[in-house]
Amino acid sequence: MLAAALGAALTFGAPAALAGTAPVGPSGSPASAPAAAPKAAAPASQSATWAAGTRAYLVITAPGDSSAVRSAVTANGGTVFSSYDAIGVIVAHSASGTFAQTMRGVSGVQKVGATRTSDVPADAYNPALPANPAQSTTPAGEPVRADMSQIKADQAWAVNAGSAAVKVGILDTGMDDQHQDLAPNFNAADSVSCAYGKPDTRAGAWRDVDTHGTHVAGTIAAAKNGKGVVGVAPNVKISAVRVAEPGNSFFFAENTICGFVWAGDHGFKVTNNSYYTDPWQFNCPDNEDQAAIIEGVTRAQAYAESKGSLQVAAAGNENYDLAHKTTDTASPNDSTPVTRTITNACLDIPTELPGVVTVAANGTGTTKASFSNFGQGVIDVAAPGQDVYSTLPGGKYGSKSGTSMASPHVAGVVALMVSADPTLTPAQIRARLATQANDIPCPSDSRCTGTTANNAFFGEGQVDALKAVGGSTPPAGKYFENTADFAIGDNTTVESPITVTGVTGNAPATLKVGVNIAHTYIGDLKVDLVAPDGTVYTVHNRAGGSTDNINQTYTVNASSEVANGTWKLRVNDNAGGDTGKIDSWNLTF
C-alpha cells in the first residue's frame, strides 16, 4: 500500500512486510527498505520469559467471561498474552506443537488458529521503544498538491477544514508525532502500540518503526500551518496505533484485533488501514488457522463499528482481480511462501471484511494506477495513489505510490464528512461516500467490468472532499493534458506543448496548471508556463533544494491571455548531476 514496488512486498530483513500494500514505483521494481529504527533501552519485562519455538494463537470463544477458557489455555501448555472478552478473543502463546489441536477440543472453544508461521519475537515480552528521530525544518510554503486538488480538498478547506472533535486512528507502522506538520494535530492520549497483540501505552511506543505510517498521517491531517503539505482534513485529531512489529513491519492478526478494539473504545470516527494481516495475503475459511484469523478480526471490526468507527482500507498493489481469485503465491510471508489455489471465499483482511471501505488507487488524473488491485463488487471507491507527497519521519517529506496512499485520502474525506455532520453512523458514511463519489467510466480494458456508476476499477468513483463538507462544485472548466514524457537533461531547457481549442475569450484569472515532474533535486529547476503569445508565467523557481519531484497544481492569473492556442510548460535545468522528465501536465480553464 506504500511507495514503490509493483505487486512486491517491501523487505525489511524478512521475506515480506507491508505485504500487498508496500510502496510501488514507476519502474515496478521493489522499493529499497529503510534501515530498522534504532531501539531505545528496553524497560523491565512486561510478561513471561521468551522461549524459542513460541507461537501465537487466537482462541475464539463466546463474548463475555472467558475465565474458564483462559484457565484451559494455561492447563494445556499455553499462556494468555492478552484477551478481549467483549469479542471473545484470547491471544495465547505456546511452544507446544499440539496446543491448537488440544484447545480445539476444550468446551466453550469455537475456533483456534496460529496467527503466524514464525516464532513470536523476544521483543514481545520486553518491547523496546522506537527511536524519536531528530527533526529537520522545511522552508515556509505549502503549495496545493495535485492529489488534493484532484479530490477538491483545497476547495473543501474554505468550507470546513475539519473539527478538532473528530478523532482519526491511523493503524500502521506508527507515527512521528514530533514532525512539524503532524504535531499540531497529534493526539497522544489515544495513541498506542498494538504490536504483538496487546496495548502498550508507554509514551512513544506509537512511534514509527518505518516511514509508512508517518506518510499516511500527513495525507490525512497534516496541519495547514504554512509548512510542507496540507492533509485532506487539516484540523482533525490523529492518533497513532502502531500495529506493525519492529524490524520487519509485519501486521499480524492479533495486532489488528488490538487496534480495532482500541479504536472502538477510544472514539475514533474512522481508521485508516493501509496493510493486510500477515502472514496470509488471503485467509481461507477451510484452513483452521486462517478461519480463526477471519473470525477474530471480523469480530474486532464489528466491535469498532458498533462503537461508531468506520474502517477504511487499501485494496492492495498486486494488480489482482479480487473478484476472481485463483492463486496466492505470496503466503506465508513470514517463512517460505508457497503457491496455492484459492477461491473468492479466501479474504484479503481487513480490506474485504464486511463494513470496511475498500479503496483502489488512481494514477494520473482519473486513470487506474497500474499496480492497484481491482474487482467488481469489491472496490468501493478510488482516490489518488500515484506519487503522493507527504510527511516522513524526522521532519522530512517525500513521495510514495500505492493503494496505501489512496486509502488515507478517503479516511480524510470521511473525517471532513463527520466534521460537517457529527451524527453520521458508519453505515450512513458508506452510503454518502458512494453517492458523493464522482463516476469514472471504464477505460478500454476488458478487466474493467460494470457500469460508469460502479465498476471493477473505481467502484462508485473518485471521492469528493468538497461534497463531503456540503460545498457546491463549481462548473467544470475545460481540461487539457499532455501525458507524453519529455526528458530533462543537465543544464538543458525542454518544453511540453498543449493546444487549447474551443474555449471562448481569455483564460481565467484562476487558470489551474497541474505539473507532474519526476526529477531529483528540484532546486535545479525553473518551471514556466508560456502563453500562446510568448508571455512567461513562472510557477517554480529553483525552490525545494534536494527534494525530489514536483507534483502539484499552481494557480496562474492568465486573464490577459487569449485562451485558444498552444501553451507550453518550459522546464530549465540549471545544474549538473540530476536529471528527470516532464511526466505530464495539464490546464484547467
XYZ file of C-alpha atoms in Angstrom:
589
model
C 0.000 0.000 0.000
C 3.070 2.170 0.275
C 5.502 3.682 -2.137
C 7.459 1.767 -4.709
C 7.157 -1.834 -5.994
C 4.554 -3.254 -8.302
C 2.969 -6.215 -6.574
C 6.028 -6.698 -4.454
C 6.353 -6.828 -0.716
C 8.697 -4.442 0.957
C 11.542 -6.340 2.567
C 12.879 -5.442 5.980
C 15.163 -8.377 6.670
C 12.208 -10.751 6.446
C 10.515 -12.420 3.459
C 7.932 -9.658 3.257
C 6.347 -6.771 5.070
C 3.538 -4.290 4.428
C 2.684 -7.046 2.017
C 0.363 -6.275 -0.823
C 0.385 -2.657 0.132
C 4.083 -1.969 0.049
C 5.449 1.046 -1.818
C 5.429 0.794 -5.553
C 7.413 2.831 -8.001
C 7.342 3.808 -11.647
C 9.718 1.008 -12.588
C 7.635 -1.642 -10.894
C 10.708 -2.814 -9.036
C 10.799 -3.414 -5.280
C 11.448 -0.381 -3.173
C 14.558 -0.405 -1.103
C 13.772 -0.661 2.571
C 14.908 1.839 5.130
C 17.037 0.510 7.911
C 15.182 -0.539 11.017
C 14.927 2.270 13.512
C 17.408 2.039 16.379
C 15.840 0.920 19.616
C 15.869 2.625 22.955
C 16.862 0.754 26.072
C 14.237 -1.818 26.962
C 12.180 -1.482 30.114
C 11.681 -4.233 32.639
C 9.991 -7.346 31.255
C 6.241 -6.974 30.895
C 5.348 -10.651 30.601
C 6.638 -14.190 30.662
C 10.179 -15.141 29.699
C 10.574 -15.774 25.997
C 11.325 -19.294 24.789
C 12.361 -20.444 21.334
C 9.531 -22.102 19.422
C 6.823 -19.923 20.945
C 3.933 -19.324 18.561
C 0.884 -17.044 18.841
C -2.711 -18.312 18.612
C -6.176 -16.857 18.538
C -8.540 -18.763 20.798
C -12.132 -17.873 19.936
C -14.930 -18.295 22.450
C -18.259 -16.655 23.280
C -18.076 -12.950 24.165
C -18.273 -12.309 27.891
C -16.496 -14.056 30.739
C -13.636 -16.082 29.251
C -12.062 -17.137 32.549
C -12.753 -20.847 32.013
C -11.153 -20.859 28.570
C -8.223 -18.798 29.831
C -7.676 -21.402 32.540
C -7.743 -24.110 29.864
C -5.059 -22.267 27.895
C -2.772 -22.404 30.927
C -3.648 -26.022 31.675
C -2.770 -27.113 28.142
C 0.715 -25.692 27.788
C -0.048 -22.095 26.906
C -0.019 -18.616 28.401
C -2.588 -15.880 27.983
C -0.790 -12.949 26.377
C -3.904 -10.768 26.118
C -7.659 -11.195 25.978
C -10.623 -9.268 24.613
C -13.645 -10.573 26.447
C -16.035 -8.152 24.721
C -15.496 -10.064 21.477
C -14.500 -13.469 22.859
C -10.908 -13.440 21.571
C -7.891 -14.622 23.551
C -4.321 -14.210 22.300
C -2.373 -17.198 23.596
C 1.274 -18.166 23.310
C 2.576 -21.704 23.399
C 5.667 -23.650 22.399
C 3.683 -26.893 22.256
C 3.152 -28.330 18.791
C -0.161 -29.840 19.903
C -1.565 -26.748 21.587
C -4.021 -25.754 18.868
C -5.426 -29.228 18.354
C -5.811 -29.782 22.099
C -7.557 -26.450 22.626
C -9.991 -27.160 19.797
C -11.389 -29.959 21.959
C -11.974 -27.761 25.019
C -15.583 -26.994 25.957
C -16.554 -23.453 25.029
C -13.798 -23.046 22.435
C -15.167 -22.266 18.989
C -12.008 -21.842 16.922
C -8.252 -21.894 17.458
C -5.644 -20.802 14.950
C -1.972 -19.910 14.757
C -1.516 -16.328 13.640
C 1.984 -16.786 12.235
C 4.302 -19.492 10.875
C 7.300 -17.988 12.671
C 8.164 -17.681 16.342
C 6.898 -14.813 18.448
C 9.900 -12.457 18.833
C 11.511 -11.982 22.221
C 10.722 -8.274 21.863
C 7.062 -9.140 22.501
C 7.895 -9.709 26.164
C 10.260 -6.789 26.561
C 9.323 -4.214 23.899
C 11.887 -1.574 23.088
C 10.641 1.936 22.419
C 11.110 3.113 18.829
C 13.558 5.932 18.239
C 12.463 9.548 18.500
C 14.148 10.994 15.397
C 15.854 14.376 15.329
C 13.766 16.899 13.416
C 14.771 18.917 10.390
C 12.893 22.032 9.302
C 11.443 22.971 5.953
C 11.238 26.377 4.277
C 7.925 28.200 4.576
C 5.299 27.466 1.960
C 2.802 24.669 1.384
C 1.561 24.759 -2.223
C -1.571 22.784 -3.009
C -0.607 19.354 -4.294
C -2.209 17.730 -7.305
C -3.757 14.911 -5.263
C -5.556 17.417 -3.039
C -6.930 19.491 -5.888
C -7.944 16.297 -7.682
C -10.395 15.390 -4.904
C -11.269 19.078 -4.307
C -9.787 19.094 -0.810
C -8.406 22.573 -1.429
C -11.935 23.801 -2.141
C -13.316 21.927 0.867
C -10.955 23.733 3.276
C -12.680 27.004 2.511
C -15.941 25.442 3.723
C -14.783 23.161 6.546
C -11.188 22.127 7.238
C -12.246 19.590 9.840
C -13.125 19.629 13.513
C -10.730 19.002 16.396
C -13.544 16.974 17.956
C -13.118 14.312 15.246
C -10.577 11.608 16.074
C -8.913 9.562 13.333
C -6.968 6.402 14.114
C -4.001 5.524 11.917
C -3.349 1.791 12.216
C 0.068 1.476 10.666
C 3.815 1.377 11.318
C 3.496 4.195 13.841
C 3.852 7.946 13.540
C 6.485 10.592 14.117
C 4.453 12.750 16.484
C 7.221 15.371 16.649
C 7.004 16.186 12.938
C 6.287 19.901 12.416
C 3.276 19.150 10.198
C 1.787 16.450 12.459
C 2.476 17.689 15.989
C -0.315 20.331 15.920
C -2.948 17.641 15.367
C -1.394 14.709 17.221
C -3.466 13.096 19.968
C -1.102 11.420 22.427
C -3.829 10.435 24.880
C -5.348 7.983 22.407
C -2.133 6.755 20.781
C -0.700 3.314 21.499
C 1.345 0.422 20.233
C -0.633 -2.732 19.490
C 2.395 -4.644 18.233
C 2.223 -8.302 19.330
C -1.458 -8.003 20.199
C -1.834 -6.021 23.404
C -1.830 -2.301 24.143
C 1.462 -0.673 25.103
C 0.551 2.790 26.362
C 4.049 3.995 27.213
C 4.828 7.419 25.781
C 6.488 6.970 22.402
C 5.501 3.329 21.923
C 3.409 4.585 18.991
C 6.389 5.993 17.074
C 7.202 4.918 13.538
C 9.313 1.788 13.012
C 9.405 2.543 9.282
C 8.190 5.603 7.289
C 4.815 4.326 6.070
C 2.591 5.435 8.939
C 4.028 8.943 9.075
C 3.424 9.370 5.338
C -0.184 8.179 5.687
C -0.726 10.535 8.630
C 0.315 13.578 6.621
C -2.112 12.785 3.826
C -4.960 12.599 6.325
C -4.250 15.565 8.558
C -1.014 17.476 8.035
C -1.663 20.875 9.565
C -2.415 23.936 7.436
C 0.426 25.869 9.010
C 2.386 27.332 6.115
C 4.873 24.457 6.112
C 5.326 21.428 3.887
C 1.968 19.940 2.962
C -1.694 20.123 3.918
C -3.720 17.000 4.693
C -7.238 16.332 3.466
C -8.649 17.239 6.889
C -6.048 19.589 8.393
C -7.918 20.391 11.616
C -8.908 16.918 12.860
C -7.047 14.971 15.531
C -4.899 11.969 14.587
C -3.894 9.104 16.846
C -1.126 6.636 16.084
C -1.979 2.980 16.654
C 1.156 1.076 15.787
C 0.172 -2.392 14.614
C 3.449 -3.145 12.824
C 6.191 -5.036 14.614
C 9.719 -3.585 14.597
C 12.413 -4.939 12.314
C 10.051 -6.421 9.737
C 6.857 -4.312 9.801
C 4.575 -7.342 9.911
C 0.928 -6.751 10.764
C -0.257 -9.961 12.400
C -3.925 -10.635 13.181
C -3.641 -10.138 16.935
C -2.159 -6.684 16.318
C -5.065 -5.694 14.088
C -7.574 -7.036 16.630
C -5.948 -4.936 19.343
C -6.072 -1.901 17.050
C -9.745 -2.259 16.150
C -10.822 -2.779 19.751
C -8.737 0.237 20.758
C -10.405 2.288 18.015
C -13.854 1.375 19.262
C -13.032 2.058 22.888
C -11.372 5.426 22.171
C -13.975 7.045 19.975
C -12.231 7.035 16.607
C -14.765 8.041 13.951
C -12.605 6.498 11.233
C -9.462 4.396 10.996
C -7.087 4.014 8.087
C -5.684 0.559 7.352
C -3.030 0.514 4.633
C -1.857 -3.084 5.081
C -3.055 -6.660 5.073
C -2.823 -9.009 8.018
C 0.318 -11.071 7.684
C 1.337 -13.779 7.023
C -1.519 -14.716 4.648
C -2.288 -12.466 1.721
C -5.628 -14.281 1.601
C -7.181 -16.115 4.561
C -9.225 -19.162 3.573
C -12.068 -20.459 5.773
C -11.288 -24.122 5.002
C -7.966 -23.779 6.866
C -8.389 -23.988 10.647
C -5.718 -21.395 11.419
C -6.973 -18.917 8.841
C -10.608 -19.479 9.836
C -9.727 -18.323 13.349
C -7.984 -15.254 11.930
C -11.054 -14.381 9.840
C -13.346 -14.770 12.835
C -11.161 -12.841 15.259
C -10.522 -9.834 13.035
C -14.151 -9.794 11.838
C -15.362 -9.609 15.428
C -12.924 -6.811 16.239
C -14.013 -4.794 13.199
C -17.686 -5.302 14.050
C -16.974 -4.188 17.621
C -15.294 -0.985 16.419
C -18.172 -0.272 14.058
C -20.694 -0.861 16.832
C -18.935 1.926 18.725
C -19.286 4.282 15.744
C -15.944 3.724 14.000
C -15.690 3.219 10.229
C -12.705 1.317 8.850
C -11.121 2.390 5.544
C -8.576 0.050 3.932
C -6.253 -0.149 0.933
C -7.114 -2.669 -1.785
C -3.520 -3.804 -2.366
C -0.870 -3.408 -5.029
C -0.732 -6.659 -6.993
C -2.871 -5.546 -9.980
C -5.013 -8.527 -8.933
C -8.711 -9.144 -9.559
C -10.124 -9.592 -6.059
C -13.464 -10.686 -7.532
C -11.909 -13.643 -9.358
C -9.297 -15.167 -7.066
C -7.362 -18.167 -8.352
C -3.920 -18.347 -6.767
C -1.880 -16.974 -3.890
C 1.884 -17.055 -4.366
C 2.931 -14.719 -1.534
C 1.892 -16.654 1.575
C 3.006 -17.250 4.237
C 5.312 -14.268 4.063
C 6.886 -14.780 7.488
C 8.524 -18.057 6.450
C 8.510 -19.708 2.992
C 5.742 -18.704 0.585
C 4.104 -21.444 -1.467
C 1.773 -21.346 -4.448
C -1.755 -22.407 -3.549
C -5.097 -22.471 -5.317
C -7.711 -20.225 -3.725
C -11.283 -19.107 -4.326
C -13.297 -15.974 -3.614
C -14.078 -17.423 -0.181
C -10.499 -16.511 0.756
C -10.315 -12.945 2.059
C -7.773 -10.147 1.960
C -8.051 -8.893 5.565
C -9.067 -6.317 6.644
C -9.988 -4.775 3.297
C -12.543 -7.463 2.333
C -14.286 -7.700 5.685
C -17.951 -6.650 5.901
C -18.336 -2.935 6.535
C -14.794 -1.966 5.559
C -14.455 0.639 2.790
C -12.103 -0.820 0.146
C -10.058 1.778 -1.745
C -8.409 1.466 -5.164
C -5.726 3.847 -6.404
C -5.982 6.344 -9.227
C -2.887 7.127 -11.253
C -2.542 10.410 -13.110
C -5.943 12.072 -13.277
C -8.718 9.523 -13.224
C -6.801 6.571 -14.604
C -6.328 3.283 -12.772
C -2.926 3.122 -11.118
C -1.108 0.243 -12.796
C -0.442 -1.526 -9.512
C -3.893 -1.183 -7.943
C -5.946 -4.263 -7.151
C -9.472 -4.204 -8.551
C -12.663 -6.248 -8.585
C -16.329 -5.774 -9.389
C -18.292 -5.643 -6.152
C -15.104 -5.427 -4.064
C -13.779 -1.920 -4.722
C -15.929 0.734 -3.048
C -14.244 3.986 -4.098
C -10.996 5.287 -5.575
C -8.558 8.076 -4.671
C -5.154 9.374 -5.826
C -2.339 6.943 -5.082
C 0.460 7.811 -7.511
C 3.434 9.944 -6.421
C 1.705 11.295 -3.329
C 3.890 13.811 -1.489
C 3.574 13.732 2.290
C 5.359 13.695 5.628
C 8.260 11.417 6.574
C 9.918 10.893 9.978
C 12.401 13.460 11.165
C 10.530 16.490 9.819
C 11.076 15.316 6.263
C 8.848 14.893 3.184
C 8.751 12.569 0.210
C 6.624 10.889 -2.444
C 5.185 7.394 -2.268
C 2.805 5.448 -4.500
C 0.370 2.686 -3.690
C -3.137 1.957 -2.553
C -1.635 2.732 0.860
C -1.523 6.336 -0.317
C -5.061 6.253 -1.785
C -6.748 4.947 1.364
C -5.785 7.903 3.630
C -7.333 10.317 1.137
C -10.628 8.528 1.739
C -10.126 8.447 5.511
C -9.534 12.204 5.362
C -12.716 12.740 3.348
C -14.635 10.709 5.953
C -13.142 12.900 8.687
C -14.380 16.006 6.849
C -17.788 14.429 6.377
C -18.127 13.699 10.092
C -16.820 17.181 10.938
C -19.708 18.600 8.920
C -22.253 16.161 10.377
C -21.141 14.516 13.658
C -24.317 12.410 13.869
C -23.401 10.183 10.926
C -23.177 6.433 11.556
C -20.685 4.191 9.730
C -23.489 2.885 7.502
C -24.554 6.420 6.616
C -20.959 7.412 5.873
C -20.563 4.468 3.497
C -23.744 5.476 1.699
C -22.640 9.111 1.375
C -19.209 8.136 0.096
C -20.925 6.178 -2.659
C -23.393 8.872 -3.661
C -20.868 11.711 -3.486
C -18.102 9.962 -5.449
C -17.533 11.194 -8.984
C -18.143 8.471 -11.555
C -15.214 7.244 -13.633
C -16.016 5.140 -16.707
C -14.045 2.034 -17.538
C -11.104 2.521 -19.880
C -10.589 0.237 -22.873
C -9.621 -2.684 -20.661
C -11.613 -5.924 -20.630
C -10.831 -6.452 -16.947
C -12.927 -3.402 -16.040
C -16.473 -4.723 -15.808
C -19.579 -2.927 -14.628
C -21.008 0.485 -15.411
C -19.772 4.057 -15.317
C -21.591 4.416 -11.994
C -19.951 1.357 -10.421
C -17.200 -0.751 -11.907
C -14.323 -3.075 -11.118
C -11.561 -0.463 -11.322
C -13.052 2.505 -9.458
C -16.111 1.230 -7.589
C -18.500 4.134 -7.105
C -15.841 6.563 -8.373
C -13.316 9.029 -7.008
C -14.103 10.607 -3.629
C -15.024 14.287 -3.450
C -13.976 16.275 -0.369
C -15.995 19.330 -1.334
C -19.225 17.355 -1.458
C -18.286 15.768 1.877
C -18.484 19.153 3.605
C -21.638 20.220 1.801
C -19.936 22.551 -0.646
C -21.085 23.014 -4.204
C -18.799 22.059 -7.039
C -18.196 24.949 -9.445
C -18.933 24.334 -13.114
C -16.228 22.139 -14.586
C -13.788 24.041 -16.770
C -12.338 22.685 -19.973
C -9.448 20.344 -19.256
C -6.394 19.753 -21.458
C -3.493 17.424 -20.720
C -0.202 16.253 -22.231
C 0.911 12.894 -20.818
C 3.921 12.441 -23.123
C 7.303 12.193 -21.409
C 9.880 14.907 -22.100
C 13.396 14.147 -20.825
C 15.093 16.851 -18.756
C 18.884 16.689 -19.147
C 21.528 18.528 -17.177
C 21.691 22.244 -17.963
C 19.042 21.996 -20.675
C 15.650 23.501 -21.422
C 12.696 21.394 -22.539
C 9.129 22.345 -23.493
C 5.941 20.288 -23.500
C 3.043 21.751 -25.535
C -0.726 21.708 -25.065
C -3.008 23.011 -27.809
C -6.154 24.596 -26.407
C -9.258 24.841 -28.595
C -12.941 25.544 -28.058
C -12.530 27.997 -25.168
C -14.240 31.354 -25.650
C -12.359 34.544 -24.845
C -9.454 34.861 -22.464
C -8.033 32.424 -19.948
C -9.307 32.829 -16.361
C -7.621 34.620 -13.502
C -7.547 31.233 -11.766
C -6.049 29.093 -14.526
C -5.055 25.759 -12.935
C -1.703 24.383 -14.047
C -1.137 20.803 -12.906
C 2.538 19.780 -13.027
C 3.970 16.281 -12.625
C 7.766 16.309 -12.976
C 9.961 13.389 -11.933
C 13.393 14.851 -11.125
C 15.848 14.505 -8.277
C 16.879 17.751 -6.545
C 14.147 20.106 -7.722
C 16.206 23.079 -6.584
C 17.891 22.737 -10.004
C 14.659 23.538 -11.826
C 12.902 26.648 -13.071
C 9.399 25.915 -14.370
C 7.425 28.370 -16.517
C 4.041 28.412 -18.172
C 4.379 30.006 -21.593
C 1.217 31.518 -23.065
C 0.427 31.320 -26.800
C 1.722 34.887 -27.288
C 5.007 34.040 -25.561
C 4.249 35.635 -22.182
C 6.039 33.728 -19.418
C 4.494 32.907 -16.024
C 6.967 31.384 -13.572
C 5.418 28.777 -11.272
C 8.574 27.249 -9.722
C 11.922 28.999 -9.435
C 14.633 26.710 -8.086
C 12.919 26.155 -4.739
C 12.828 22.910 -2.790
C 16.533 22.164 -2.541
C 17.247 18.411 -2.538
C 13.555 17.437 -2.577
C 12.597 15.018 -5.343
C 9.755 15.535 -7.844
C 7.203 18.270 -8.436
C 3.634 17.043 -8.256
C 1.282 19.923 -7.595
C -1.248 22.328 -9.058
C -0.477 26.029 -9.449
C -2.953 28.870 -9.935
C -1.963 31.446 -12.569
C -3.682 34.747 -13.352
C -3.733 34.458 -17.140
C -6.755 36.672 -17.672
C -4.876 38.845 -20.162
C -4.198 35.873 -22.434
C -6.368 34.544 -25.248
C -7.252 31.002 -24.192
C -7.040 29.243 -27.544
C -3.611 28.432 -28.920
C -0.522 26.455 -27.946
C 0.552 26.739 -24.328
C 3.866 25.299 -23.185
C 5.373 24.076 -19.949
C 9.023 25.118 -20.058
C 11.461 23.434 -17.680
C 15.014 24.715 -17.351
C 17.630 22.570 -15.577
C 20.315 24.818 -14.107
C 22.873 22.363 -12.710
C 24.627 19.085 -13.327
C 24.222 15.769 -11.564
C 20.419 15.401 -11.506
C 18.073 14.672 -14.393
C 14.460 13.655 -14.884
C 11.438 14.168 -17.089
C 8.185 16.027 -17.515
C 5.869 13.121 -16.781
C 2.644 15.004 -17.537
C 0.985 18.387 -17.132
C -2.479 19.849 -17.581
C -4.503 23.040 -17.850
C -7.991 23.596 -16.451
C -9.818 26.690 -17.751
